[in-house]
mmCIF file of N, CA and C in Angstrom:
data_model
loop_
_atom_site.group_PDB
_atom_site.id
_atom_site.type_symbol
_atom_site.label_atom_id
_atom_site.label_comp_id
_atom_site.label_asym_id
_atom_site.label_seq_id
_atom_site.Cartn_x
_atom_site.Cartn_y
_atom_site.Cartn_z
ATOM 1 N N MET S 1 -11.600 6.898 -21.753
ATOM 2 C CA MET S 1 -12.031 5.568 -21.392
ATOM 3 C C MET S 1 -10.818 4.703 -21.060
ATOM 4 N N GLU S 2 -10.842 4.120 -19.910
ATOM 5 C CA GLU S 2 -9.735 3.303 -19.420
ATOM 6 C C GLU S 2 -9.411 2.113 -20.326
ATOM 7 N N ILE S 3 -10.426 1.496 -20.898
ATOM 8 C CA ILE S 3 -10.205 0.289 -21.685
ATOM 9 C C ILE S 3 -9.294 0.539 -22.887
ATOM 10 N N PHE S 4 -9.316 1.743 -23.419
ATOM 11 C CA PHE S 4 -8.502 2.039 -24.592
ATOM 12 C C PHE S 4 -7.062 2.402 -24.247
ATOM 13 N N ASP S 5 -6.748 2.518 -22.960
ATOM 14 C CA ASP S 5 -5.387 2.794 -22.545
ATOM 15 C C ASP S 5 -4.422 1.690 -22.976
ATOM 16 N N ILE S 6 -4.931 0.479 -23.177
ATOM 17 C CA ILE S 6 -4.045 -0.618 -23.566
ATOM 18 C C ILE S 6 -3.498 -0.422 -24.970
ATOM 19 N N PHE S 7 -4.120 0.452 -25.760
ATOM 20 C CA PHE S 7 -3.677 0.682 -27.124
ATOM 21 C C PHE S 7 -2.734 1.872 -27.253
ATOM 22 N N THR S 8 -2.479 2.557 -26.144
ATOM 23 C CA THR S 8 -1.583 3.701 -26.208
ATOM 24 C C THR S 8 -0.143 3.229 -26.312
ATOM 25 N N LYS S 9 0.652 4.025 -26.985
ATOM 26 C CA LYS S 9 2.062 3.694 -27.160
ATOM 27 C C LYS S 9 2.792 3.905 -25.839
ATOM 28 N N LYS S 10 3.574 2.936 -25.439
ATOM 29 C CA LYS S 10 4.309 3.049 -24.193
ATOM 30 C C LYS S 10 5.657 3.715 -24.461
ATOM 31 N N ARG S 11 6.078 4.520 -23.513
ATOM 32 C CA ARG S 11 7.347 5.217 -23.619
ATOM 33 C C ARG S 11 8.496 4.226 -23.450
ATOM 34 N N LYS S 12 9.518 4.384 -24.274
ATOM 35 C CA LYS S 12 10.689 3.513 -24.188
ATOM 36 C C LYS S 12 11.879 4.305 -23.686
ATOM 37 N N PHE S 13 12.750 3.610 -23.008
ATOM 38 C CA PHE S 13 13.960 4.190 -22.446
ATOM 39 C C PHE S 13 15.114 3.320 -22.925
ATOM 40 N N VAL S 14 16.150 3.944 -23.449
ATOM 41 C CA VAL S 14 17.302 3.184 -23.934
ATOM 42 C C VAL S 14 18.563 3.756 -23.304
ATOM 43 N N ASN S 15 19.400 2.864 -22.752
ATOM 44 C CA ASN S 15 20.712 3.305 -22.274
ATOM 45 C C ASN S 15 21.716 2.167 -22.381
ATOM 46 N N GLY S 16 22.955 2.469 -22.116
ATOM 47 C CA GLY S 16 24.027 1.493 -22.277
ATOM 48 C C GLY S 16 24.026 0.363 -21.263
ATOM 49 N N VAL S 17 23.411 0.560 -20.126
ATOM 50 C CA VAL S 17 23.404 -0.482 -19.093
ATOM 51 C C VAL S 17 22.296 -1.503 -19.353
ATOM 52 N N PHE S 18 21.083 -1.016 -19.602
ATOM 53 C CA PHE S 18 19.926 -1.900 -19.709
ATOM 54 C C PHE S 18 19.450 -2.165 -21.132
ATOM 55 N N GLY S 19 19.885 -1.365 -22.070
ATOM 56 C CA GLY S 19 19.337 -1.489 -23.413
ATOM 57 C C GLY S 19 17.978 -0.824 -23.448
ATOM 58 N N GLU S 20 17.013 -1.449 -24.135
ATOM 59 C CA GLU S 20 15.685 -0.857 -24.281
ATOM 60 C C GLU S 20 14.733 -1.383 -23.216
ATOM 61 N N LEU S 21 14.114 -0.438 -22.498
ATOM 62 C CA LEU S 21 13.109 -0.764 -21.501
ATOM 63 C C LEU S 21 11.820 -0.036 -21.851
ATOM 64 N N VAL S 22 10.695 -0.631 -21.503
ATOM 65 C CA VAL S 22 9.387 -0.026 -21.751
ATOM 66 C C VAL S 22 8.864 0.524 -20.425
ATOM 67 N N TYR S 23 8.309 1.730 -20.469
ATOM 68 C CA TYR S 23 7.805 2.392 -19.265
ATOM 69 C C TYR S 23 6.308 2.161 -19.134
ATOM 70 N N THR S 24 5.885 1.610 -18.002
ATOM 71 C CA THR S 24 4.485 1.365 -17.715
ATOM 72 C C THR S 24 4.051 2.328 -16.619
ATOM 73 N N THR S 25 2.946 3.030 -16.858
ATOM 74 C CA THR S 25 2.476 4.013 -15.891
ATOM 75 C C THR S 25 1.097 3.643 -15.358
ATOM 76 N N PHE S 26 0.821 4.173 -14.168
ATOM 77 C CA PHE S 26 -0.451 3.970 -13.487
ATOM 78 C C PHE S 26 -0.953 5.306 -12.951
ATOM 79 N N LYS S 27 -2.204 5.358 -12.578
ATOM 80 C CA LYS S 27 -2.728 6.580 -11.955
ATOM 81 C C LYS S 27 -1.911 6.912 -10.715
ATOM 82 N N ASP S 28 -1.582 5.891 -9.939
ATOM 83 C CA ASP S 28 -0.706 6.063 -8.778
ATOM 84 C C ASP S 28 0.726 5.955 -9.289
ATOM 85 N N SER S 29 1.380 7.089 -9.498
ATOM 86 C CA SER S 29 2.703 7.102 -10.135
ATOM 87 C C SER S 29 3.780 6.395 -9.314
ATOM 88 N N SER S 30 3.516 6.122 -8.044
ATOM 89 C CA SER S 30 4.504 5.394 -7.241
ATOM 90 C C SER S 30 4.630 3.940 -7.697
ATOM 91 N N LYS S 31 3.698 3.484 -8.534
ATOM 92 C CA LYS S 31 3.724 2.107 -9.031
ATOM 93 C C LYS S 31 4.301 1.994 -10.433
ATOM 94 N N ASN S 32 4.729 3.111 -11.023
ATOM 95 C CA ASN S 32 5.297 3.088 -12.371
ATOM 96 C C ASN S 32 6.593 2.295 -12.398
ATOM 97 N N PHE S 33 6.846 1.629 -13.521
ATOM 98 C CA PHE S 33 8.071 0.837 -13.633
ATOM 99 C C PHE S 33 8.499 0.704 -15.090
ATOM 100 N N TYR S 34 9.746 0.296 -15.251
ATOM 101 C CA TYR S 34 10.318 -0.044 -16.557
ATOM 102 C C TYR S 34 10.533 -1.552 -16.581
ATOM 103 N N ASP S 35 10.339 -2.154 -17.744
ATOM 104 C CA ASP S 35 10.651 -3.574 -17.860
ATOM 105 C C ASP S 35 11.201 -3.866 -19.255
ATOM 106 N N GLY S 36 11.928 -4.958 -19.330
ATOM 107 C CA GLY S 36 12.503 -5.371 -20.601
ATOM 108 C C GLY S 36 13.400 -6.571 -20.404
ATOM 109 N N LYS S 37 14.173 -6.859 -21.415
ATOM 110 C CA LYS S 37 15.144 -7.955 -21.382
ATOM 111 C C LYS S 37 16.537 -7.352 -21.326
ATOM 112 N N VAL S 38 17.387 -7.900 -20.464
ATOM 113 C CA VAL S 38 18.763 -7.422 -20.329
ATOM 114 C C VAL S 38 19.718 -8.611 -20.287
ATOM 115 N N LYS S 39 20.968 -8.337 -20.541
ATOM 116 C CA LYS S 39 22.006 -9.363 -20.396
ATOM 117 C C LYS S 39 22.482 -9.364 -18.951
ATOM 118 N N PHE S 40 22.477 -10.546 -18.361
ATOM 119 C CA PHE S 40 22.982 -10.733 -16.998
ATOM 120 C C PHE S 40 23.734 -12.051 -16.996
ATOM 121 N N GLN S 41 24.994 -11.994 -16.654
ATOM 122 C CA GLN S 41 25.837 -13.193 -16.664
ATOM 123 C C GLN S 41 25.808 -13.863 -18.035
ATOM 124 N N GLY S 42 25.764 -13.057 -19.075
ATOM 125 C CA GLY S 42 25.810 -13.568 -20.441
ATOM 126 C C GLY S 42 24.507 -14.152 -20.947
ATOM 127 N N LYS S 43 23.442 -14.067 -20.136
ATOM 128 C CA LYS S 43 22.146 -14.608 -20.542
ATOM 129 C C LYS S 43 21.114 -13.487 -20.555
ATOM 130 N N GLU S 44 20.118 -13.622 -21.407
ATOM 131 C CA GLU S 44 19.042 -12.642 -21.447
ATOM 132 C C GLU S 44 17.996 -13.006 -20.409
ATOM 133 N N ILE S 45 17.695 -12.047 -19.537
ATOM 134 C CA ILE S 45 16.698 -12.264 -18.484
ATOM 135 C C ILE S 45 15.731 -11.091 -18.459
ATOM 136 N N GLY S 46 14.634 -11.257 -17.747
ATOM 137 C CA GLY S 46 13.689 -10.170 -17.559
ATOM 138 C C GLY S 46 14.173 -9.222 -16.476
ATOM 139 N N LEU S 47 13.835 -7.951 -16.628
ATOM 140 C CA LEU S 47 14.209 -6.942 -15.641
ATOM 141 C C LEU S 47 13.027 -6.012 -15.412
ATOM 142 N N ILE S 48 12.759 -5.729 -14.139
ATOM 143 C CA ILE S 48 11.764 -4.728 -13.753
ATOM 144 C C ILE S 48 12.463 -3.747 -12.827
ATOM 145 N N ILE S 49 12.307 -2.452 -13.130
ATOM 146 C CA ILE S 49 12.910 -1.413 -12.297
ATOM 147 C C ILE S 49 11.839 -0.390 -11.940
ATOM 148 N N ASP S 50 11.641 -0.175 -10.643
ATOM 149 C CA ASP S 50 10.734 0.880 -10.192
ATOM 150 C C ASP S 50 11.428 2.217 -10.422
ATOM 151 N N ALA S 51 10.814 3.082 -11.226
ATOM 152 C CA ALA S 51 11.426 4.380 -11.516
ATOM 153 C C ALA S 51 10.374 5.342 -12.042
ATOM 154 N N ASP S 52 10.726 6.617 -12.030
ATOM 155 C CA ASP S 52 9.804 7.623 -12.558
ATOM 156 C C ASP S 52 10.080 7.854 -14.038
ATOM 157 N N LYS S 53 9.447 8.884 -14.605
ATOM 158 C CA LYS S 53 9.541 9.136 -16.041
ATOM 159 C C LYS S 53 10.963 9.450 -16.512
ATOM 160 N N ASN S 54 11.850 9.798 -15.594
ATOM 161 C CA ASN S 54 13.232 10.107 -15.958
ATOM 162 C C ASN S 54 14.088 8.861 -16.159
ATOM 163 N N GLY S 55 13.541 7.713 -15.870
ATOM 164 C CA GLY S 55 14.263 6.463 -16.069
ATOM 165 C C GLY S 55 14.955 5.985 -14.811
ATOM 166 N N PRO S 56 15.598 4.829 -14.903
ATOM 167 C CA PRO S 56 16.336 4.294 -13.751
ATOM 168 C C PRO S 56 17.398 5.292 -13.282
ATOM 169 N N THR S 57 17.615 5.319 -11.977
ATOM 170 C CA THR S 57 18.594 6.240 -11.397
ATOM 171 C C THR S 57 20.010 5.700 -11.581
ATOM 172 N N ILE S 58 20.969 6.567 -11.365
ATOM 173 C CA ILE S 58 22.380 6.156 -11.418
ATOM 174 C C ILE S 58 22.626 5.056 -10.395
ATOM 175 N N GLU S 59 22.013 5.192 -9.214
ATOM 176 C CA GLU S 59 22.191 4.192 -8.161
ATOM 177 C C GLU S 59 21.647 2.828 -8.596
ATOM 178 N N GLN S 60 20.507 2.815 -9.284
ATOM 179 C CA GLN S 60 19.947 1.548 -9.765
ATOM 180 C C GLN S 60 20.845 0.941 -10.842
ATOM 181 N N LYS S 61 21.366 1.755 -11.734
ATOM 182 C CA LYS S 61 22.272 1.261 -12.772
ATOM 183 C C LYS S 61 23.538 0.690 -12.135
ATOM 184 N N ASP S 62 24.107 1.435 -11.180
ATOM 185 C CA ASP S 62 25.321 0.965 -10.503
ATOM 186 C C ASP S 62 25.056 -0.328 -9.740
ATOM 187 N N PHE S 63 23.892 -0.424 -9.107
ATOM 188 C CA PHE S 63 23.551 -1.630 -8.357
ATOM 189 C C PHE S 63 23.450 -2.830 -9.296
ATOM 190 N N PHE S 64 22.796 -2.649 -10.447
ATOM 191 C CA PHE S 64 22.681 -3.740 -11.403
ATOM 192 C C PHE S 64 24.068 -4.178 -11.894
ATOM 193 N N LYS S 65 24.932 -3.216 -12.200
ATOM 194 C CA LYS S 65 26.290 -3.554 -12.653
ATOM 195 C C LYS S 65 27.049 -4.313 -11.568
ATOM 196 N N LYS S 66 26.858 -3.897 -10.307
ATOM 197 C CA LYS S 66 27.503 -4.593 -9.189
ATOM 198 C C LYS S 66 27.006 -6.039 -9.102
ATOM 199 N N LEU S 67 25.693 -6.231 -9.227
ATOM 200 C CA LEU S 67 25.149 -7.594 -9.201
ATOM 201 C C LEU S 67 25.775 -8.453 -10.289
ATOM 202 N N ASP S 68 25.869 -7.911 -11.484
ATOM 203 C CA ASP S 68 26.421 -8.664 -12.609
ATOM 204 C C ASP S 68 27.902 -8.950 -12.395
ATOM 205 N N ASN S 69 28.657 -7.953 -11.967
ATOM 206 C CA ASN S 69 30.105 -8.114 -11.784
ATOM 207 C C ASN S 69 30.463 -9.020 -10.620
ATOM 208 N N GLU S 70 29.663 -9.002 -9.568
ATOM 209 C CA GLU S 70 29.992 -9.752 -8.350
ATOM 210 C C GLU S 70 29.083 -10.963 -8.136
ATOM 211 N N TYR S 71 28.356 -11.355 -9.166
ATOM 212 C CA TYR S 71 27.359 -12.410 -9.003
ATOM 213 C C TYR S 71 27.957 -13.725 -8.482
ATOM 214 N N ALA S 72 29.093 -14.145 -8.995
ATOM 215 C CA ALA S 72 29.678 -15.428 -8.563
ATOM 216 C C ALA S 72 29.887 -15.440 -7.045
ATOM 217 N N GLU S 73 30.398 -14.359 -6.513
ATOM 218 C CA GLU S 73 30.627 -14.275 -5.070
ATOM 219 C C GLU S 73 29.302 -14.176 -4.309
ATOM 220 N N ILE S 74 28.375 -13.375 -4.816
ATOM 221 C CA ILE S 74 27.056 -13.238 -4.182
ATOM 222 C C ILE S 74 26.353 -14.588 -4.148
ATOM 223 N N LYS S 75 26.450 -15.335 -5.239
ATOM 224 C CA LYS S 75 25.811 -16.657 -5.307
ATOM 225 C C LYS S 75 26.412 -17.594 -4.261
ATOM 226 N N GLU S 76 27.746 -17.678 -4.214
ATOM 227 C CA GLU S 76 28.413 -18.623 -3.305
ATOM 228 C C GLU S 76 28.270 -18.256 -1.835
ATOM 229 N N LYS S 77 28.356 -16.972 -1.525
ATOM 230 C CA LYS S 77 28.375 -16.542 -0.128
ATOM 231 C C LYS S 77 27.009 -16.182 0.440
ATOM 232 N N ILE S 78 26.052 -15.860 -0.437
ATOM 233 C CA ILE S 78 24.758 -15.392 0.073
ATOM 234 C C ILE S 78 23.592 -16.251 -0.427
ATOM 235 N N ILE S 79 23.464 -16.395 -1.746
ATOM 236 C CA ILE S 79 22.295 -17.065 -2.320
ATOM 237 C C ILE S 79 22.251 -18.550 -1.975
ATOM 238 N N LEU S 80 23.331 -19.280 -2.247
ATOM 239 C CA LEU S 80 23.316 -20.725 -1.974
ATOM 240 C C LEU S 80 23.147 -21.052 -0.492
ATOM 241 N N PRO S 81 23.877 -20.399 0.441
ATOM 242 C CA PRO S 81 23.626 -20.695 1.861
ATOM 243 C C PRO S 81 22.176 -20.396 2.275
ATOM 244 N N PHE S 82 21.611 -19.311 1.759
ATOM 245 C CA PHE S 82 20.220 -18.988 2.080
ATOM 246 C C PHE S 82 19.274 -20.067 1.556
ATOM 247 N N LEU S 83 19.465 -20.484 0.310
ATOM 248 C CA LEU S 83 18.601 -21.528 -0.253
ATOM 249 C C LEU S 83 18.758 -22.850 0.484
ATOM 250 N N ARG S 84 19.985 -23.198 0.865
ATOM 251 C CA ARG S 84 20.189 -24.445 1.628
ATOM 252 C C ARG S 84 19.410 -24.408 2.936
ATOM 253 N N LYS S 85 19.445 -23.256 3.600
ATOM 254 C CA LYS S 85 18.725 -23.115 4.863
ATOM 255 C C LYS S 85 17.217 -23.182 4.632
ATOM 256 N N GLU S 86 16.723 -22.468 3.638
ATOM 257 C CA GLU S 86 15.281 -22.420 3.378
ATOM 258 C C GLU S 86 14.739 -23.750 2.858
ATOM 259 N N LEU S 87 15.549 -24.471 2.107
ATOM 260 C CA LEU S 87 15.098 -25.725 1.492
ATOM 261 C C LEU S 87 15.655 -26.957 2.208
ATOM 262 N N GLU S 88 16.111 -26.797 3.442
ATOM 263 C CA GLU S 88 16.836 -27.861 4.124
ATOM 264 C C GLU S 88 16.124 -29.209 4.121
ATOM 265 N N GLU S 89 14.817 -29.227 4.209
ATOM 266 C CA GLU S 89 14.107 -30.503 4.220
ATOM 267 C C GLU S 89 14.039 -31.134 2.833
ATOM 268 N N ASN S 90 14.219 -30.322 1.802
ATOM 269 C CA ASN S 90 14.116 -30.818 0.438
ATOM 270 C C ASN S 90 15.394 -30.628 -0.372
ATOM 271 N N VAL S 91 16.524 -30.441 0.298
ATOM 272 C CA VAL S 91 17.771 -30.146 -0.406
ATOM 273 C C VAL S 91 18.124 -31.247 -1.402
ATOM 274 N N LYS S 92 17.883 -32.507 -1.061
ATOM 275 C CA LYS S 92 18.238 -33.600 -1.975
ATOM 276 C C LYS S 92 17.494 -33.503 -3.297
ATOM 277 N N ASN S 93 16.271 -33.031 -3.269
ATOM 278 C CA ASN S 93 15.467 -32.928 -4.480
ATOM 279 C C ASN S 93 15.429 -31.519 -5.063
ATOM 280 N N SER S 94 16.207 -30.613 -4.485
ATOM 281 C CA SER S 94 16.123 -29.213 -4.905
ATOM 282 C C SER S 94 17.058 -28.876 -6.055
ATOM 283 N N GLY S 95 18.078 -29.708 -6.300
ATOM 284 C CA GLY S 95 19.026 -29.413 -7.369
ATOM 285 C C GLY S 95 20.125 -28.461 -6.966
ATOM 286 N N LEU S 96 20.221 -28.131 -5.676
ATOM 287 C CA LEU S 96 21.237 -27.171 -5.235
ATOM 288 C C LEU S 96 22.659 -27.664 -5.453
ATOM 289 N N GLU S 97 22.851 -28.988 -5.436
ATOM 290 C CA GLU S 97 24.212 -29.511 -5.640
ATOM 291 C C GLU S 97 24.708 -29.261 -7.065
ATOM 292 N N ASN S 98 23.804 -29.045 -7.994
ATOM 293 C CA ASN S 98 24.149 -28.706 -9.392
ATOM 294 C C ASN S 98 23.460 -27.393 -9.777
ATOM 295 N N PHE S 99 23.595 -26.399 -8.925
ATOM 296 C CA PHE S 99 22.837 -25.168 -9.051
ATOM 297 C C PHE S 99 22.916 -24.540 -10.443
ATOM 298 N N ASP S 100 24.117 -24.411 -10.990
ATOM 299 C CA ASP S 100 24.273 -23.710 -12.265
ATOM 300 C C ASP S 100 23.581 -24.407 -13.432
ATOM 301 N N SER S 101 23.455 -25.714 -13.358
ATOM 302 C CA SER S 101 22.776 -26.412 -14.449
ATOM 303 C C SER S 101 21.294 -26.668 -14.150
ATOM 304 N N GLU S 102 20.910 -26.609 -12.897
ATOM 305 C CA GLU S 102 19.533 -26.916 -12.508
ATOM 306 C C GLU S 102 18.654 -25.679 -12.300
ATOM 307 N N TYR S 103 19.280 -24.513 -12.164
ATOM 308 C CA TYR S 103 18.541 -23.269 -11.955
ATOM 309 C C TYR S 103 18.884 -22.293 -13.077
ATOM 310 N N GLU S 104 17.867 -21.809 -13.763
ATOM 311 C CA GLU S 104 18.074 -20.837 -14.829
ATOM 312 C C GLU S 104 17.565 -19.483 -14.373
ATOM 313 N N PHE S 105 18.305 -18.431 -14.728
ATOM 314 C CA PHE S 105 17.849 -17.075 -14.413
ATOM 315 C C PHE S 105 16.520 -16.828 -15.088
ATOM 316 N N ASP S 106 15.613 -16.207 -14.377
ATOM 317 C CA ASP S 106 14.364 -15.764 -14.986
ATOM 318 C C ASP S 106 14.318 -14.244 -15.003
ATOM 319 N N GLY S 107 14.635 -13.616 -13.869
ATOM 320 C CA GLY S 107 14.571 -12.166 -13.852
ATOM 321 C C GLY S 107 15.087 -11.544 -12.579
ATOM 322 N N ILE S 108 15.247 -10.225 -12.646
ATOM 323 C CA ILE S 108 15.665 -9.411 -11.509
ATOM 324 C C ILE S 108 14.722 -8.224 -11.432
ATOM 325 N N SER S 109 14.375 -7.844 -10.220
ATOM 326 C CA SER S 109 13.554 -6.667 -9.974
ATOM 327 C C SER S 109 14.310 -5.767 -9.002
ATOM 328 N N ILE S 110 14.397 -4.473 -9.330
ATOM 329 C CA ILE S 110 15.089 -3.512 -8.468
ATOM 330 C C ILE S 110 14.120 -2.387 -8.137
ATOM 331 N N GLU S 111 13.870 -2.197 -6.851
ATOM 332 C CA GLU S 111 12.982 -1.130 -6.421
ATOM 333 C C GLU S 111 13.742 0.189 -6.345
ATOM 334 N N LYS S 112 13.008 1.263 -6.060
ATOM 335 C CA LYS S 112 13.654 2.557 -5.857
ATOM 336 C C LYS S 112 14.565 2.454 -4.644
ATOM 337 N N ILE S 113 15.722 3.061 -4.737
ATOM 338 C CA ILE S 113 16.695 2.997 -3.644
ATOM 339 C C ILE S 113 16.385 4.121 -2.660
ATOM 340 N N LYS S 114 16.173 3.737 -1.404
ATOM 341 C CA LYS S 114 15.806 4.693 -0.366
ATOM 342 C C LYS S 114 16.828 4.639 0.761
ATOM 343 N N ASN S 115 17.365 5.787 1.117
ATOM 344 C CA ASN S 115 18.340 5.885 2.221
ATOM 345 C C ASN S 115 19.494 4.897 2.050
ATOM 346 N N GLY S 116 19.932 4.706 0.822
ATOM 347 C CA GLY S 116 21.051 3.808 0.561
ATOM 348 C C GLY S 116 20.705 2.335 0.617
ATOM 349 N N LYS S 117 19.458 2.006 0.883
ATOM 350 C CA LYS S 117 19.015 0.603 0.955
ATOM 351 C C LYS S 117 18.343 0.214 -0.353
ATOM 352 N N THR S 118 18.769 -0.888 -0.902
ATOM 353 C CA THR S 118 18.214 -1.384 -2.151
ATOM 354 C C THR S 118 17.387 -2.630 -1.884
ATOM 355 N N GLU S 119 16.101 -2.556 -2.181
ATOM 356 C CA GLU S 119 15.260 -3.745 -2.113
ATOM 357 C C GLU S 119 15.183 -4.303 -3.518
ATOM 358 N N TRP S 120 15.468 -5.586 -3.644
ATOM 359 C CA TRP S 120 15.505 -6.209 -4.962
ATOM 360 C C TRP S 120 15.184 -7.683 -4.828
ATOM 361 N N SER S 121 14.962 -8.318 -5.964
ATOM 362 C CA SER S 121 14.712 -9.760 -5.955
ATOM 363 C C SER S 121 15.325 -10.385 -7.197
ATOM 364 N N ILE S 122 15.629 -11.668 -7.063
ATOM 365 C CA ILE S 122 16.112 -12.458 -8.189
ATOM 366 C C ILE S 122 15.249 -13.708 -8.269
ATOM 367 N N THR S 123 14.901 -14.093 -9.485
ATOM 368 C CA THR S 123 14.039 -15.253 -9.685
ATOM 369 C C THR S 123 14.726 -16.251 -10.588
ATOM 370 N N TYR S 124 14.646 -17.506 -10.200
ATOM 371 C CA TYR S 124 15.210 -18.623 -10.967
ATOM 372 C C TYR S 124 14.094 -19.582 -11.350
ATOM 373 N N ASP S 125 14.285 -20.264 -12.448
ATOM 374 C CA ASP S 125 13.420 -21.369 -12.836
ATOM 375 C C ASP S 125 14.149 -22.636 -12.398
ATOM 376 N N SER S 126 13.604 -23.316 -11.400
ATOM 377 C CA SER S 126 14.222 -24.523 -10.861
ATOM 378 C C SER S 126 13.707 -25.736 -11.628
ATOM 379 N N LYS S 127 14.580 -26.383 -12.377
ATOM 380 C CA LYS S 127 14.178 -27.563 -13.152
ATOM 381 C C LYS S 127 13.752 -28.725 -12.257
ATOM 382 N N PRO S 128 14.532 -29.079 -11.216
ATOM 383 C CA PRO S 128 14.127 -30.232 -10.404
ATOM 384 C C PRO S 128 12.820 -30.022 -9.651
ATOM 385 N N MET S 129 12.586 -28.794 -9.206
ATOM 386 C CA MET S 129 11.362 -28.542 -8.441
ATOM 387 C C MET S 129 10.194 -28.172 -9.357
ATOM 388 N N ARG S 130 10.495 -27.863 -10.609
ATOM 389 C CA ARG S 130 9.480 -27.443 -11.585
ATOM 390 C C ARG S 130 8.660 -26.249 -11.069
ATOM 391 N N HIS S 131 9.387 -25.324 -10.445
ATOM 392 C CA HIS S 131 8.783 -24.105 -9.918
ATOM 393 C C HIS S 131 9.766 -22.956 -10.071
ATOM 394 N N TYR S 132 9.217 -21.746 -9.972
ATOM 395 C CA TYR S 132 10.062 -20.559 -9.913
ATOM 396 C C TYR S 132 10.405 -20.298 -8.457
ATOM 397 N N VAL S 133 11.656 -19.942 -8.213
ATOM 398 C CA VAL S 133 12.125 -19.623 -6.875
ATOM 399 C C VAL S 133 12.585 -18.172 -6.888
ATOM 400 N N SER S 134 11.957 -17.361 -6.056
ATOM 401 C CA SER S 134 12.327 -15.940 -5.962
ATOM 402 C C SER S 134 12.868 -15.651 -4.573
ATOM 403 N N ILE S 135 13.923 -14.851 -4.539
ATOM 404 C CA ILE S 135 14.508 -14.428 -3.265
ATOM 405 C C ILE S 135 14.433 -12.911 -3.207
ATOM 406 N N ASP S 136 13.842 -12.389 -2.121
ATOM 407 C CA ASP S 136 13.756 -10.949 -1.893
ATOM 408 C C ASP S 136 14.880 -10.530 -0.954
ATOM 409 N N PHE S 137 15.515 -9.412 -1.290
ATOM 410 C CA PHE S 137 16.659 -8.908 -0.532
ATOM 411 C C PHE S 137 16.428 -7.472 -0.091
ATOM 412 N N ILE S 138 17.096 -7.110 0.993
ATOM 413 C CA ILE S 138 17.341 -5.715 1.338
ATOM 414 C C ILE S 138 18.852 -5.603 1.377
ATOM 415 N N GLY S 139 19.400 -4.813 0.459
ATOM 416 C CA GLY S 139 20.854 -4.793 0.279
ATOM 417 C C GLY S 139 21.284 -6.180 -0.168
ATOM 418 N N MET S 140 22.266 -6.733 0.496
ATOM 419 C CA MET S 140 22.728 -8.083 0.155
ATOM 420 C C MET S 140 22.246 -9.116 1.172
ATOM 421 N N LYS S 141 21.229 -8.757 1.943
ATOM 422 C CA LYS S 141 20.704 -9.677 2.940
ATOM 423 C C LYS S 141 19.376 -10.254 2.462
ATOM 424 N N PRO S 142 19.318 -11.581 2.242
ATOM 425 C CA PRO S 142 18.052 -12.192 1.829
ATOM 426 C C PRO S 142 17.033 -12.114 2.958
ATOM 427 N N LYS S 143 15.806 -11.764 2.599
ATOM 428 C CA LYS S 143 14.740 -11.621 3.605
ATOM 429 C C LYS S 143 13.674 -12.702 3.488
ATOM 430 N N HIS S 144 13.410 -13.130 2.254
ATOM 431 C CA HIS S 144 12.262 -14.013 2.054
ATOM 432 C C HIS S 144 12.435 -14.802 0.757
ATOM 433 N N MET S 145 11.938 -16.014 0.748
ATOM 434 C CA MET S 145 11.950 -16.830 -0.467
ATOM 435 C C MET S 145 10.514 -17.231 -0.785
ATOM 436 N N THR S 146 10.207 -17.218 -2.079
ATOM 437 C CA THR S 146 8.883 -17.627 -2.550
ATOM 438 C C THR S 146 9.057 -18.703 -3.607
ATOM 439 N N ILE S 147 8.269 -19.757 -3.513
ATOM 440 C CA ILE S 147 8.262 -20.790 -4.552
ATOM 441 C C ILE S 147 6.897 -20.702 -5.225
ATOM 442 N N ASP S 148 6.941 -20.509 -6.542
ATOM 443 C CA ASP S 148 5.712 -20.309 -7.303
ATOM 444 C C ASP S 148 5.738 -21.242 -8.492
ATOM 445 N N GLY S 149 4.642 -21.843 -8.818
ATOM 446 C CA GLY S 149 4.662 -22.816 -9.866
ATOM 447 C C GLY S 149 3.773 -22.560 -10.993
#
């Protein structure tokens, strides 16, 4: 009975990069993922990683470490210019001029890496806009922004 599946024990995955993640499975195994809390830029945030029963791949772990190590540069050269462009009509009320104090990390999602391309997203809680702002990327190129409240 499907309804009792919610009471089954979920598989956990522990490693040095992510700590403890919980594995969620579906009938369609292409939708399986791991989620948990991880340290990113010294703060605890949510993380979702698309992966199979063997856990996140080396490429996903390396990509996450790269994001953490190079975040300051990624933020200045990619994230902020993209947000300025996307929010240009509302930049004065967006809090971008005080980004580090006005935007809090909420989470990162990393999809399966295909042909060397990493699709991922980062989500912030924007205090001035009182909404979550998510940016979807392919590699280091932002593709789309979503504001959700």
